[in-house]
mmCIF file of C-alpha atoms and ligand atoms in Angstrom:
data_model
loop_
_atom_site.group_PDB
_atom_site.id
_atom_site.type_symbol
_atom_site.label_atom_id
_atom_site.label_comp_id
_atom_site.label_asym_id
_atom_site.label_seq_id
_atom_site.Cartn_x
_atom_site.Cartn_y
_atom_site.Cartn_z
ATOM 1 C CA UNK W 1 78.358 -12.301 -9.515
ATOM 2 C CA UNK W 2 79.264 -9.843 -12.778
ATOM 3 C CA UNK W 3 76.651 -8.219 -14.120
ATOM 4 C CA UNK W 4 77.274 -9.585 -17.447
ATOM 5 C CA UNK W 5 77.428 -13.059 -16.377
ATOM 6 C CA UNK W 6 73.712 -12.323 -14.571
ATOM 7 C CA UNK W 7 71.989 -10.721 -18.197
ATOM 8 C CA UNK W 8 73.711 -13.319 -20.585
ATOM 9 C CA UNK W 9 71.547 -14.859 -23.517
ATOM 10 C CA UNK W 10 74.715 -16.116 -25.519
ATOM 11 C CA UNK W 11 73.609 -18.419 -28.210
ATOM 12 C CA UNK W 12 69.585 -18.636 -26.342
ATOM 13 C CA UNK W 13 67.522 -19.843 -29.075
ATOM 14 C CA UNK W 14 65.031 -16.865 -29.025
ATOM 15 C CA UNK W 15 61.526 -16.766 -30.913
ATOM 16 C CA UNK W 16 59.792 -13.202 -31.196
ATOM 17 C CA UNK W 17 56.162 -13.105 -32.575
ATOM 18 C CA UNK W 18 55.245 -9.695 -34.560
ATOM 19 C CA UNK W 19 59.001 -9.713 -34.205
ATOM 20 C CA UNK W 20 59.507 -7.845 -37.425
ATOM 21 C CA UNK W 21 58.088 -3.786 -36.421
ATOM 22 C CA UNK W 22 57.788 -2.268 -33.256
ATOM 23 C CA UNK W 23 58.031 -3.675 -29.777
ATOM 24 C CA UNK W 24 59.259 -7.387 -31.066
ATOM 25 C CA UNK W 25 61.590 -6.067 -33.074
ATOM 26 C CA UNK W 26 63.343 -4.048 -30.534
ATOM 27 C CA UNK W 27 63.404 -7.357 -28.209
ATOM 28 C CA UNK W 28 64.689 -9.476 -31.243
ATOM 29 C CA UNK W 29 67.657 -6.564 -31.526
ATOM 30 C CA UNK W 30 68.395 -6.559 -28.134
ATOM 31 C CA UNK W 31 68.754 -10.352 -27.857
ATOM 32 C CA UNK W 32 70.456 -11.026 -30.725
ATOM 33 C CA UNK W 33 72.794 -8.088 -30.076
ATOM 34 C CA UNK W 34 74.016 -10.112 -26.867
ATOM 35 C CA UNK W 35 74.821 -12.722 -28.612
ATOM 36 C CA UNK W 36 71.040 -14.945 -28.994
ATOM 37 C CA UNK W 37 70.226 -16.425 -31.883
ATOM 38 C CA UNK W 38 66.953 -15.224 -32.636
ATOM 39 C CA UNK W 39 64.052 -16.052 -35.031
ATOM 40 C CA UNK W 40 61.400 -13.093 -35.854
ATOM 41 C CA UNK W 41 58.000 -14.768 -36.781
ATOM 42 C CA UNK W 42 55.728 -12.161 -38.425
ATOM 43 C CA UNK W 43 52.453 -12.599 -40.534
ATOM 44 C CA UNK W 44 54.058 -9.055 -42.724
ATOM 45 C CA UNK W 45 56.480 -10.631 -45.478
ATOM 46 C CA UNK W 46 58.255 -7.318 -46.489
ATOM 47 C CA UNK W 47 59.131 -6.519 -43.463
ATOM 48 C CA UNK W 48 60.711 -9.965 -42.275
ATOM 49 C CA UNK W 49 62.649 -9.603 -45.209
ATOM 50 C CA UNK W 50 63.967 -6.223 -44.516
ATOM 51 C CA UNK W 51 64.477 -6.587 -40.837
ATOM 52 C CA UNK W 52 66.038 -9.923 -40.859
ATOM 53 C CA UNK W 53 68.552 -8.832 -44.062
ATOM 54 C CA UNK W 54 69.322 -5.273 -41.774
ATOM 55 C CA UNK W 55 69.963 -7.677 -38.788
ATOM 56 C CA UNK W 56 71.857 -10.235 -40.569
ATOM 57 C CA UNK W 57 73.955 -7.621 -42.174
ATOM 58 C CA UNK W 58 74.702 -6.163 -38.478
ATOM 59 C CA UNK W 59 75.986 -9.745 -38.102
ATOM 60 C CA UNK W 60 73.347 -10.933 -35.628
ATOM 61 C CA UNK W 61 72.282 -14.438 -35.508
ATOM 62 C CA UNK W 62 69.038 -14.255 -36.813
ATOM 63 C CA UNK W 63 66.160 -15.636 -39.045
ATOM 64 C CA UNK W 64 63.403 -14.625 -40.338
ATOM 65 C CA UNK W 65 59.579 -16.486 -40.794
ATOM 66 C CA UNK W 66 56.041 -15.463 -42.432
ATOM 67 C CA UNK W 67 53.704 -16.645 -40.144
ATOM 68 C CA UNK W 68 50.444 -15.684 -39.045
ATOM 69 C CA UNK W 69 49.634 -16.324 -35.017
ATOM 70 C CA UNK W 70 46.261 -17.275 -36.052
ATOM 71 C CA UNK W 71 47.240 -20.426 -37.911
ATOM 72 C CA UNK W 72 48.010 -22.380 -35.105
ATOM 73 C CA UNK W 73 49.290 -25.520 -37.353
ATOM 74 C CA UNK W 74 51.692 -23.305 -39.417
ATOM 75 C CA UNK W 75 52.764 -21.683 -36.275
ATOM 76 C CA UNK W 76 53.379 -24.875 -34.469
ATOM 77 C CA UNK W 77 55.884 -26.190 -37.590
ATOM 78 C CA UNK W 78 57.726 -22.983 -36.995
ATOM 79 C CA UNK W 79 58.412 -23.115 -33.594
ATOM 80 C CA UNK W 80 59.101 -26.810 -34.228
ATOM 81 C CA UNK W 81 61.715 -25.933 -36.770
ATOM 82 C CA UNK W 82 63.532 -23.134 -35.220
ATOM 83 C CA UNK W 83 63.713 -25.507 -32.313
ATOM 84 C CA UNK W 84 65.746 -28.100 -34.484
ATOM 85 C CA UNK W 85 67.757 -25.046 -36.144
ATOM 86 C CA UNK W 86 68.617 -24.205 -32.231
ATOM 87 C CA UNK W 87 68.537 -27.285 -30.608
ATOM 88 C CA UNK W 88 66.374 -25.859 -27.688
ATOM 89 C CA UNK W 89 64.030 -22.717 -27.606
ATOM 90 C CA UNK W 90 65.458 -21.398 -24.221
ATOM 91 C CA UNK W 91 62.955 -17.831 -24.819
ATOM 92 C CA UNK W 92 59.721 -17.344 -26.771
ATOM 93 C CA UNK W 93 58.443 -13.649 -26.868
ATOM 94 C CA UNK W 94 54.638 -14.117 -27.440
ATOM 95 C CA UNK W 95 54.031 -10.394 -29.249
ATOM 96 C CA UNK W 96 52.318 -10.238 -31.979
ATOM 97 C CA UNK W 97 49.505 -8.021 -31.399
ATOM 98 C CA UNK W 98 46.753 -5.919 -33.160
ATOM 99 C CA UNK W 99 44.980 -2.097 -32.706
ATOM 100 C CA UNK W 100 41.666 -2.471 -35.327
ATOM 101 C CA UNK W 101 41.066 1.135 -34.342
ATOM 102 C CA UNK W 102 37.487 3.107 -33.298
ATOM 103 C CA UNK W 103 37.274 2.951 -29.455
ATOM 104 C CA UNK W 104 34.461 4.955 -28.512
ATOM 105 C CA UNK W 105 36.372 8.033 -28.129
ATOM 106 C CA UNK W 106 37.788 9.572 -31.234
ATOM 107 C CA UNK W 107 41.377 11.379 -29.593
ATOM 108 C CA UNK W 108 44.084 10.005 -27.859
ATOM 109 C CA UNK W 109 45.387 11.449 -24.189
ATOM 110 C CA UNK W 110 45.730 14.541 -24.456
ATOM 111 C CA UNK W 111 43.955 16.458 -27.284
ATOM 112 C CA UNK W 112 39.850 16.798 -28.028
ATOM 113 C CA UNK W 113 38.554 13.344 -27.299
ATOM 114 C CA UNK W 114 34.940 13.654 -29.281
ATOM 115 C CA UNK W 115 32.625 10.119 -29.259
ATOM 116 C CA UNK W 116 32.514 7.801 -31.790
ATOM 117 C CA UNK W 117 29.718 6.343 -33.370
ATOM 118 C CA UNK W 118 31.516 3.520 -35.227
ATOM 119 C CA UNK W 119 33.025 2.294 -32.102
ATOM 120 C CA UNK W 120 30.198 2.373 -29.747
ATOM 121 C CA UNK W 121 29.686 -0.845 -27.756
ATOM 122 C CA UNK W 122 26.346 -0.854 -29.748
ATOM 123 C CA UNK W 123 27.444 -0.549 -32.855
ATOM 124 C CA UNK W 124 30.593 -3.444 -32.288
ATOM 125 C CA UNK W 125 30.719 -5.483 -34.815
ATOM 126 C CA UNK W 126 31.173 -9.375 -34.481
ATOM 127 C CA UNK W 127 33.783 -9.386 -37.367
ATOM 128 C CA UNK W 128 35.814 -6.798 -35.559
ATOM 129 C CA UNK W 129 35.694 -8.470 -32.242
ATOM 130 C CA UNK W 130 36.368 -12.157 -33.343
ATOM 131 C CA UNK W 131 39.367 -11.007 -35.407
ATOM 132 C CA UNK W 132 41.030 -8.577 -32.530
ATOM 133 C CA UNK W 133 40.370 -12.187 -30.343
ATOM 134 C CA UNK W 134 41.401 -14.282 -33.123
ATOM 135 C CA UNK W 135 45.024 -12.310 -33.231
ATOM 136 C CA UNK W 136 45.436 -11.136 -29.674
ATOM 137 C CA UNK W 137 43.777 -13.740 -27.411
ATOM 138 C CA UNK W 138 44.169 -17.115 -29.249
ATOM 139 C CA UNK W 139 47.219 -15.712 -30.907
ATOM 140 C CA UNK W 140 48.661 -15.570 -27.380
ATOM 141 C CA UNK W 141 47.216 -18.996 -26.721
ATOM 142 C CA UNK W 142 48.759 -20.540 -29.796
ATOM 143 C CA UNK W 143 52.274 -19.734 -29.175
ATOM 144 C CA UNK W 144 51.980 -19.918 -25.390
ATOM 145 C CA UNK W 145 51.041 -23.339 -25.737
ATOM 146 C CA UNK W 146 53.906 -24.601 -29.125
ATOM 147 C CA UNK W 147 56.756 -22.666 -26.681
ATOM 148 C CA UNK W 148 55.380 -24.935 -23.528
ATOM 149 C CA UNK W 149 55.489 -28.144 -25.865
ATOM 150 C CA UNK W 150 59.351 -27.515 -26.293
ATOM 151 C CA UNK W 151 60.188 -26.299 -23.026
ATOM 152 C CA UNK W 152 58.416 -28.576 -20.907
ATOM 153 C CA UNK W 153 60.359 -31.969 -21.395
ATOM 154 C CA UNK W 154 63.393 -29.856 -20.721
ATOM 155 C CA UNK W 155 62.575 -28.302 -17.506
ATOM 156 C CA UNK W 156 63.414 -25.023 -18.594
ATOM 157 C CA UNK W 157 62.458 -22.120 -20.741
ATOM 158 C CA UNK W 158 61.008 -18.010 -20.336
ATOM 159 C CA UNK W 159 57.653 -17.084 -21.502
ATOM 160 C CA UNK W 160 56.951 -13.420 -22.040
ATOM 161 C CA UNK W 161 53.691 -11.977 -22.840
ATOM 162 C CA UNK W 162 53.557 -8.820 -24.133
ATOM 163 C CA UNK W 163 50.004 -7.465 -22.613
ATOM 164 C CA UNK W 164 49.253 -3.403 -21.921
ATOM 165 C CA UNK W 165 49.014 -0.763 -19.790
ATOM 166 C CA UNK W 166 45.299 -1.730 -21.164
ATOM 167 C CA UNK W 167 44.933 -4.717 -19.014
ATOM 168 C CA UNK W 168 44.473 -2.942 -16.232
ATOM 169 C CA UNK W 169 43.547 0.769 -17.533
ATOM 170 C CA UNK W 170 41.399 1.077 -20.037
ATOM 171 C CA UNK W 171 42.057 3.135 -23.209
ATOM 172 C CA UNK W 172 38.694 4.205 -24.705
ATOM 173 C CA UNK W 173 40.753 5.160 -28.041
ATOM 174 C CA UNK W 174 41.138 1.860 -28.639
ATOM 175 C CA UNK W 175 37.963 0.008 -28.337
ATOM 176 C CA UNK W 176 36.470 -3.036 -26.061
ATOM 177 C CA UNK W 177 37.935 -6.129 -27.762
ATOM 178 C CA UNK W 178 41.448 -4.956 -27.205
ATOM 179 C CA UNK W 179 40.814 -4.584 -22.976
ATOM 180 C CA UNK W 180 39.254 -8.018 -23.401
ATOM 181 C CA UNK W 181 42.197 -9.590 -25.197
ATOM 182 C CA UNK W 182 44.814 -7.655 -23.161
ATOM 183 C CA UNK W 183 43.236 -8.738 -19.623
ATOM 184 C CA UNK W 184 42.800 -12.265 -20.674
ATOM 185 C CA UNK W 185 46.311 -12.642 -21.467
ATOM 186 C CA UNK W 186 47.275 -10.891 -18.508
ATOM 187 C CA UNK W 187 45.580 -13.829 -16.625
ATOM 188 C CA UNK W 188 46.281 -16.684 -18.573
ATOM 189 C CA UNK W 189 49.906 -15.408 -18.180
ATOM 190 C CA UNK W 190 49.334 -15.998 -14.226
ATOM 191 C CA UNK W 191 47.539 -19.416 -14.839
ATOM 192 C CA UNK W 192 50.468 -20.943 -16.576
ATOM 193 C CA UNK W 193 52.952 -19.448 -14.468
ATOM 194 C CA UNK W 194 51.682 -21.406 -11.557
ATOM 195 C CA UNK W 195 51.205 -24.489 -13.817
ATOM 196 C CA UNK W 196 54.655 -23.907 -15.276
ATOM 197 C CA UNK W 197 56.552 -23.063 -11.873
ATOM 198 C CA UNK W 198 57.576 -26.878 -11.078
ATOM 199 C CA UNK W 199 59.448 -27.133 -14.547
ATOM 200 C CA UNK W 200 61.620 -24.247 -14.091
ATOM 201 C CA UNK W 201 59.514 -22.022 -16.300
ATOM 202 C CA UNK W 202 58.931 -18.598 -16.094
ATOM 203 C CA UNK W 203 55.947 -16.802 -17.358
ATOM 204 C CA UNK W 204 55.731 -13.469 -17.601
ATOM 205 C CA UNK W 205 54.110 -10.424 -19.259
ATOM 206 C CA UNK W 206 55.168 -6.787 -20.017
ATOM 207 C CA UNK W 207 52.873 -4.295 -20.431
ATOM 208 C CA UNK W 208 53.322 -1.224 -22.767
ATOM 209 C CA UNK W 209 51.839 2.251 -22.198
ATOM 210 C CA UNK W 210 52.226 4.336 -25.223
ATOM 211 C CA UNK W 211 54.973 3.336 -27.909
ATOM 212 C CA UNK W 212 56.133 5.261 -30.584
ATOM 213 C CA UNK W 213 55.426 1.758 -33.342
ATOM 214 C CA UNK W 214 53.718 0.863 -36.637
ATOM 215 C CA UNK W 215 50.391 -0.306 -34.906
ATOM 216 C CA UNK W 216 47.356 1.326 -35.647
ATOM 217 C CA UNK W 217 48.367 2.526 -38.866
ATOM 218 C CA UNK W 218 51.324 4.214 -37.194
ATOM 219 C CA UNK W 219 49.392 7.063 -35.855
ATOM 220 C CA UNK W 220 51.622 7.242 -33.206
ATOM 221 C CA UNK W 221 54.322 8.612 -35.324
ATOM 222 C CA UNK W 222 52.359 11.815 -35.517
ATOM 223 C CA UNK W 223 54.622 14.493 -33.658
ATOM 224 C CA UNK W 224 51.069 16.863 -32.733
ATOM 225 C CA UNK W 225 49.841 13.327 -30.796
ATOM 226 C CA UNK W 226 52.991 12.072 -29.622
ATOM 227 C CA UNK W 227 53.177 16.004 -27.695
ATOM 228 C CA UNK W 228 49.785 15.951 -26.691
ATOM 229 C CA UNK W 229 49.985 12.393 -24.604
ATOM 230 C CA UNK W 230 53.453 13.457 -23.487
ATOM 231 C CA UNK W 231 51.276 16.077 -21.753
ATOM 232 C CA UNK W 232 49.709 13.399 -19.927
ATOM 233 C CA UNK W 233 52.373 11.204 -19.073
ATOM 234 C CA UNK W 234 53.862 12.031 -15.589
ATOM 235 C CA UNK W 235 57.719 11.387 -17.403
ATOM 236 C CA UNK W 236 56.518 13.621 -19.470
ATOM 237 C CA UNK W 237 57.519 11.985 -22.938
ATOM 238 C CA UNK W 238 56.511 8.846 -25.072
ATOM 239 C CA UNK W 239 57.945 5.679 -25.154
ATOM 240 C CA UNK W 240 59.891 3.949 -27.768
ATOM 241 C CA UNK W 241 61.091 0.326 -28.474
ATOM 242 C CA UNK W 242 64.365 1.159 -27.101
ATOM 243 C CA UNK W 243 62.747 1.799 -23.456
ATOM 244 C CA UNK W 244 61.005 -2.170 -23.362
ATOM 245 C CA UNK W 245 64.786 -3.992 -24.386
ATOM 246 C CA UNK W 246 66.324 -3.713 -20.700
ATOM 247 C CA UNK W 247 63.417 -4.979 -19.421
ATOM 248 C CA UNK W 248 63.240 -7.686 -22.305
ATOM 249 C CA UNK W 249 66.783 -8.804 -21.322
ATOM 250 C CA UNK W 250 66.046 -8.937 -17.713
ATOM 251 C CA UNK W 251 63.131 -11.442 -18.128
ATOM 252 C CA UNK W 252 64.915 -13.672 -20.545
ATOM 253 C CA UNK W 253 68.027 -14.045 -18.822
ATOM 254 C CA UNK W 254 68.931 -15.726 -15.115
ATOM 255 C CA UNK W 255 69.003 -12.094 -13.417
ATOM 256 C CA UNK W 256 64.993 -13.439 -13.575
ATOM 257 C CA UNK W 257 65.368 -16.574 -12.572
ATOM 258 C CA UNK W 258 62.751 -16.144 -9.096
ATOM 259 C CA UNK W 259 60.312 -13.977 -10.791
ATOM 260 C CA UNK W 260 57.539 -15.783 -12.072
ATOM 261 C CA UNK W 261 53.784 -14.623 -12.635
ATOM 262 C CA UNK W 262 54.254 -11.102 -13.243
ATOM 263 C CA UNK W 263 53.213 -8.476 -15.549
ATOM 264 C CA UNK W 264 55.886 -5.469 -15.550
ATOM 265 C CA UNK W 265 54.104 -2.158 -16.559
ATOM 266 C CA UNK W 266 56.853 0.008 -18.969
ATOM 267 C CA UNK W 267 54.760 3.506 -19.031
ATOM 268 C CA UNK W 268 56.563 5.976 -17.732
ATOM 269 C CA UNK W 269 53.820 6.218 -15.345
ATOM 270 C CA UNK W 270 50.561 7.233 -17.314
ATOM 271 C CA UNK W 271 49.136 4.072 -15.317
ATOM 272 C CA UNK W 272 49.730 6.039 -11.942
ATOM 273 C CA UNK W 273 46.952 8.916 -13.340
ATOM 274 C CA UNK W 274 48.371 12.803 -14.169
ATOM 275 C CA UNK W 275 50.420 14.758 -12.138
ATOM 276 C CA UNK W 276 51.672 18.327 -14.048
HETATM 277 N N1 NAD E 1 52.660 0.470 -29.249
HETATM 278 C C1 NAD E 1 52.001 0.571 -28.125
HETATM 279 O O1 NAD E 1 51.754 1.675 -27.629
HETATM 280 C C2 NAD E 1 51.564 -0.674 -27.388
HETATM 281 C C3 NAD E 1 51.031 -0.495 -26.107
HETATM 282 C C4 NAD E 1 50.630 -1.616 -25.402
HETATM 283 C C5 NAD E 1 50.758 -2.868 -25.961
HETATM 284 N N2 NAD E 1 51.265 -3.006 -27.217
HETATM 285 C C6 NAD E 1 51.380 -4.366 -27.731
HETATM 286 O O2 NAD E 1 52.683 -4.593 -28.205
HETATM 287 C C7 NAD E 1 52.654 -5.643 -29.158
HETATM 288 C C8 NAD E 1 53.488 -5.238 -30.360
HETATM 289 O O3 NAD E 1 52.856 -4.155 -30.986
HETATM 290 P P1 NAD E 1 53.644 -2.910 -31.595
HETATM 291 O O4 NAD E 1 53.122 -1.699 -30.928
HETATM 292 O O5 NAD E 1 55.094 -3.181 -31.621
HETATM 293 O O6 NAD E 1 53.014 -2.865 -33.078
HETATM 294 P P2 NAD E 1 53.644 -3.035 -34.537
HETATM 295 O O7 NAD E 1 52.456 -2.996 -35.447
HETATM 296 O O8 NAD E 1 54.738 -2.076 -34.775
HETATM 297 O O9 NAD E 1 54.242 -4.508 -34.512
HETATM 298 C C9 NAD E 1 53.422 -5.623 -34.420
HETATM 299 C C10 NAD E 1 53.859 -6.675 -35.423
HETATM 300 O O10 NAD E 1 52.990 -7.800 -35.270
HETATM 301 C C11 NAD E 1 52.696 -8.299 -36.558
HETATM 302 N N3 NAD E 1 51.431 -9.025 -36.557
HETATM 303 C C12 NAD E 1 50.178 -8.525 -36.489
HETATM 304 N N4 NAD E 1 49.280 -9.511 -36.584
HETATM 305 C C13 NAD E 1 49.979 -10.668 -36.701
HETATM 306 C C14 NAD E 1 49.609 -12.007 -36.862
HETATM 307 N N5 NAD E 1 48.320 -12.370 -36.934
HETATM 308 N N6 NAD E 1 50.586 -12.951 -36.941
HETATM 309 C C15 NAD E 1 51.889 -12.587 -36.900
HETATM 310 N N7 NAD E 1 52.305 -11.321 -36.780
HETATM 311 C C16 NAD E 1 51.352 -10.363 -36.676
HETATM 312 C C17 NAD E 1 52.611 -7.061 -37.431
HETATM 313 O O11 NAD E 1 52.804 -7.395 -38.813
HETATM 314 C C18 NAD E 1 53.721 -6.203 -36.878
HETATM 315 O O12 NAD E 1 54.930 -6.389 -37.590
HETATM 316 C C19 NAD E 1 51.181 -5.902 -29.457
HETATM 317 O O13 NAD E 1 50.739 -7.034 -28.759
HETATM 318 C C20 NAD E 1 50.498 -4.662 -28.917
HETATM 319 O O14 NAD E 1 49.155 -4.899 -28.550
HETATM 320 C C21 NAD E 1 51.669 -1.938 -27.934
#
């Protein structure tokens, strides 16, 4: 067995939701750069533009789509079309993901980490919860549920959930709705594995620590806090799109092919606690 033969994705049709910035964008390049044909679905318009017409112009095989995860009909008639486009959907990346900001702690790892009012449990409000669940829960759902339609009657397809290092650890940065979301996916990943395992589907779920990407407002491309959580990261440095695509590639292609019901932590191990 060749090691290329083991990782292929050669003409895969390939969906990637929030594939447009960030974490989805680095598995739509690294996809489409071996050869998939790949569609990025992604509620930001300007950026499927520019992404897909960069891409394109690289001479990937890819497309671009506006689409927001939490219109489940429009989302549906996407997958539905990039299906025909393909003629199977062998790899759906459900990504798309939000950060609506004010955990209870004001400071990420690593510098002053003051309370904050505005995102005490108290003080949550039920806009900001229903929305983070709205995009990262039923999101999740959603797609989960248009890729299964597809790959069902086929008896074959890859699911991958992108979760967190916050479905297991929580991040008080980031607030309560997010470790909701995050663990719920984590386990709905597991539930449809095993519901999913006699079709020859695989469902799984990678989970993030901390990613240099646009989320948040992008506060993670702030050099002071990128040093100060490298301080707390036992590797010692962030983490970047470019450190989730082998990982991406392994999960979509056959070298997975056994490995179902899993959620593969990419952190450089701030989950394991701090060493020096
Ligand atoms: N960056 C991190 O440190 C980190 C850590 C753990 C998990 N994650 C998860 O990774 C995933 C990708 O996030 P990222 O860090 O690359 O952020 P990002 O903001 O760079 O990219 C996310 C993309 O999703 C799109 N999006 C947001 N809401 C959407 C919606 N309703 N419908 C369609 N598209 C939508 C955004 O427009 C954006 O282009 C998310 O699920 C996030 O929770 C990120």
């Amino acid at each position: 067995m060749k090691i290329a033969d083991l990782f292929n994705v050669e003409s895969y049709g390939v969906i990637v939701t929030g594939g447009a910035s960030g974490i989805g964008l680095g598995y739509a390049e690294a996809l489409a750069a071996n050869g998939a044909r790949v569609t990025i679905l992604d509620v930001h318009a300007q950026r499927v533009e520019n992404e897909t017409r960069r891409l394109q112009g690289a001479g990937l095989d890819v497309r671009g789509q506006v689409v927001d995860v939490t219109d489940h009909k429009a989302l549906d008639a996407v997958l539905d079309e990039a299906a025909r486009v393909y003629g199977r959907l062998d790899v759906v990346f459900a990504n798309a993901g939000i950060d609506p900001g004010a955990g209870f702690i004001g400071g990420w790892p690593g510098a002053e980490r003051p309370r904050v009012p505005e995102g005490a449990f108290e003080n949550y409000t039920d806009e900001r919860w229903n929305r983070l669940i709205e995009v990262n829960l039923n999101g999740v759902f959603a797609t989960v549920r248009a890729a299964v339609r597809h790959m069902k009657p086929r008896k074959s397809g890859r699911i991958i959930i992108t979760t967190s290092l916050a479905s297991t650890r929580i991040e008080p940065a980031i607030g309560a709705a997010y470790m909701a979301a995050k663990a719920g996916i984590k386990n709905l990943m597991r539930s449809v594995a095993l519901e999913l395992a006699a079709y020859n589907i695989t469902v799984n779920a990678i989970a993030p620590g901390y990613i240099v990407t646009n989320i948040g407002d992008g506060h993670a491309h702030n050099p002071i806090e990128q040093k100060a959580v490298a301080r707390t990261i036992p590797m010692h440095r962030v983490g970047f799109p470019a450190d989730m695509q082998g990982l991406a590639l392994f999960l979509a292609s056959h070298a997975s092919d056994y490995i179902t019901g899993q959620e593969i932590i990419v952190d450089g191990g701030q989950g394991l606690g701090e060493a020096d």
